[in-house]
Amino acid sequence: MSVFKYEKDADGIVTVTMDMTGPVNAMNEEYRTAMDETLQRLEAESDLTGVVIASAKKVFFAGGDLNDLLAAKPGDEAAFMAEGERVKSGLRRLEHLPVPVVAAINGAALGGGFELALACNHRIALNDRSVQLGLPEVSLGLLPGGGGVVRMVNLLGLEKALPYLLEGTRIDPATALEAGLVQELVESRDALEPAAKAWIRAQQGNPDAALQPWDRKGFRIPGGNAASPHLAQLITVAPAMLRKKTRGLLPAPEVILDCAVEALRLDFDTAQRVESRGLTYLAMTPVAKNMISTFFFAMNRVNRGGSRPEGVPPQQVKKLGVLGAGMMGQGIAYVAAMAGMQVVLKDISEDAANRGKAYSERLLEKRVQRGKLTEDKKQAILDLILPTAKNDDLAGCDLIVEAVFENMGLKHQMTRELEGQLAPGGVWGSNTSTLPITQLAEASANPANFIGIHFFSPVDKMPLVEIICGAETSDETLAKAYDFAKQIRKTPIVVNDSLGFFTSRTFGTYLDEGVRMVSEGLHPVQIENMGKAIGMPVGPLAVYDEVSLELTRKAQETWAEMGVLDKFSDGTVTRAVINTMVGEHGRGGRHHGGGFYNYAEDGSKTIWPGLYELYYQSGVAVPEADMRDRLLFRQVIEALRCLETGVLRTVDDGNIGSIMGIGAPPWTGGLIQFVNTYGLERFAARCAELAERYGERFAAPAIVQQKLSAGELFE
């Protein structure tokens, strides 16, 4: 009982304060034992009038123990489900106590924590931004298996419950109050327990106060059951709509929908068993293993500073210089100003710099219109951005980020002209997406203070920053860049120097393989559909149009001058297609009037007819399974090569970087994690098949066999 403090007051109200071993309360074996013992004691009380469930931690309850879920494997289904049913039995016993039970929610209650709160008759939450409520299990490939699906449907009805269940929406206390998910808010932690006890005292003589809505006689689910005409129609079309969204690659949303619909058809306890079976099934899937490994464990390690040098004190950028007010520079200026930094946005003319600042004004105005920002706050943020063409305005910058065109000579010129404006100990960062940092740093008077800081477009929406260390980059410089990324609320990964680094180099293989398929005579629409079939946001040809065929052609000219044109793989085939498209037909990409696609004024797009005339051959056929694997395995193989050669410092950075930077399919858990659950031996065999059919670019890197021989996974 040491982890659940049990206190009974003179009015017969028992306060159970959860204070489990470790930093948070979690739904593990310690919890199950403590809850069983607590319930036995509560059920034996003779003069009990109410129960308050509270927490001694900053977080109310953190939910299920994901280590247990990660360890579950096929063959463990019966034991896994039995433990889940044990948790549910405890929550039902809590609901069946003959007195009202109140959840005093002092901190985040997500997943199992919110399920515990839902099993209480009344929920009071601290009205603080640190308090988040919701059921985010779907984002980990799971479902709320502690009764969350069934209780939410019974509490809100199917239509209102589904967004919380299928999207894993997290809400603040005020939103929860409006939605009916909590019944009361307090403004201080000290007020929680008194408010809970006051509510219990006010319910004396009210027999319904101790009954959950679904346990009351005559209860009807809000919005109707499965037979109501409106819901019958929704139930009919929802699976197809969901399938279109998930492409059949994410089983959790489909299982959640099934359990939610069954909650309309079955009695409460039977629906709970269906929910338990759903969680048991999902917990055994490779998708859940991948998503838990990366989106929870790896993300936590990265966000806790796993790639930040140890022993370097925290640093803060107060004045930032941004060179180039184009698409990337204006986005960097916006996110920095939003973080409270003074920003100097420099371009070749003041007009160009002002146009860059106008981008921030447009974004801020949208926030004002949505009620997320006041006019005064908008102006205060804009006042932080100084648009200029004067070099001297950069004087005293802690960090200057160069975001000019991808040309080695131009970037060298910027460094030589403006590096002297940095404050003592200031850092120079290049927002290059491909050019080696060590070579860029050759123009620097202090290469130890030179680093790559690669943003993704659009900067205000993309959550990742790829930090690249050159041969001489110091730990202090890396720490400053890392802390800057956190300061602007981005997730940083750290990689070593290479042409294209990790993200651009790896993502380039997806584009390259798509173009190779075009050159082989395959149907462009089929190629695009196979890209989407593996879970990529869009097909490789559509992405190439956005990236710009013209930009690729110019970049390849730069690489040729540097002598690194085909450093990692033979690009002859793709280069021939690009040169034909751009050089002979003027198809430079979306922003050059069209590329692989034609673009209409209404925003729609269709494959450029000339592509069929140039390349399509109706008699050419490749198995769709091979097409899918070619598009996925090229990326996975390149990620493994980056790990093997030390471009990637950690597996975590590879997985997080591939998901957040280049849109790798979430079901994989990242390009390297994918191999762990696919199976290393099976992966090597499939690589051999693809290499035999399509070329040596599919040969498995040696690191795969090394891990196999050592009996290890990529961790």
PDB file of C-alpha atoms in Angstrom, residues 247 249 510 513-514 517 522 526-536 540 622-636 665 667-668 674 678 686 690 694 698:
ATOM      1  CA  ARG A 247      -4.463   3.155 -47.071  1.00  0.00           C
ATOM      2  CA  LEU A 249      -1.336   0.493 -43.521  1.00  0.00           C
ATOM      3  CA  TYR A 510      12.732   7.756 -53.523  1.00  0.00           C
ATOM      4  CA  GLU A 513      13.654   5.175 -58.127  1.00  0.00           C
ATOM      5  CA  GLY A 514      10.421   6.774 -59.318  1.00  0.00           C
ATOM      6  CA  MET A 517      10.535   3.388 -63.283  1.00  0.00           C
ATOM      7  CA  LEU A 522       5.984   1.883 -66.483  1.00  0.00           C
ATOM      8  CA  GLN A 526       0.830   3.405 -61.357  1.00  0.00           C
ATOM      9  CA  ILE A 527       4.214   4.628 -60.125  1.00  0.00           C
ATOM     10  CA  GLU A 528       2.539   7.398 -58.157  1.00  0.00           C
ATOM     11  CA  ASN A 529      -0.020   5.023 -56.694  1.00  0.00           C
ATOM     12  CA  MET A 530       2.697   2.625 -55.536  1.00  0.00           C
ATOM     13  CA  GLY A 531       4.409   5.475 -53.698  1.00  0.00           C
ATOM     14  CA  LYS A 532       1.176   6.252 -51.881  1.00  0.00           C
ATOM     15  CA  ALA A 533       0.546   2.526 -51.325  1.00  0.00           C
ATOM     16  CA  ILE A 534       3.650   2.263 -49.109  1.00  0.00           C
ATOM     17  CA  GLY A 535       2.450   5.242 -47.094  1.00  0.00           C
ATOM     18  CA  MET A 536       4.438   8.122 -48.580  1.00  0.00           C
ATOM     19  CA  PRO A 540       7.739  10.380 -56.312  1.00  0.00           C
ATOM     20  CA  VAL A 622       6.686  -5.098 -63.121  1.00  0.00           C
ATOM     21  CA  PRO A 623       4.978  -6.823 -60.160  1.00  0.00           C
ATOM     22  CA  GLU A 624       3.370  -4.229 -57.937  1.00  0.00           C
ATOM     23  CA  ALA A 625       4.978  -5.838 -54.868  1.00  0.00           C
ATOM     24  CA  ASP A 626       8.361  -5.157 -56.471  1.00  0.00           C
ATOM     25  CA  MET A 627       7.404  -1.586 -57.307  1.00  0.00           C
ATOM     26  CA  ARG A 628       6.373  -0.933 -53.722  1.00  0.00           C
ATOM     27  CA  ASP A 629       9.499  -2.509 -52.287  1.00  0.00           C
ATOM     28  CA  ARG A 630      11.753  -0.691 -54.729  1.00  0.00           C
ATOM     29  CA  LEU A 631      10.370   2.651 -53.574  1.00  0.00           C
ATOM     30  CA  LEU A 632      10.642   1.740 -49.885  1.00  0.00           C
ATOM     31  CA  PHE A 633      13.813  -0.374 -49.836  1.00  0.00           C
ATOM     32  CA  ARG A 634      15.881   2.221 -51.706  1.00  0.00           C
ATOM     33  CA  GLN A 635      15.267   4.615 -48.831  1.00  0.00           C
ATOM     34  CA  VAL A 636      15.854   1.993 -46.152  1.00  0.00           C
ATOM     35  CA  PRO A 665       5.527   6.048 -43.613  1.00  0.00           C
ATOM     36  CA  TRP A 667       3.772   2.453 -39.876  1.00  0.00           C
ATOM     37  CA  THR A 668       7.483   1.732 -40.367  1.00  0.00           C
ATOM     38  CA  PHE A 674      11.348  -1.004 -40.220  1.00  0.00           C
ATOM     39  CA  TYR A 678      10.504  -6.936 -41.020  1.00  0.00           C
ATOM     40  CA  ARG A 686      14.517  -9.574 -50.166  1.00  0.00           C
ATOM     41  CA  LEU A 690      15.639  -7.024 -55.801  1.00  0.00           C
ATOM     42  CA  TYR A 694      16.934  -4.498 -60.740  1.00  0.00           C
ATOM     43  CA  PHE A 698      19.454  -2.929 -53.798  1.00  0.00           C
TER      44      PHE A 698
END
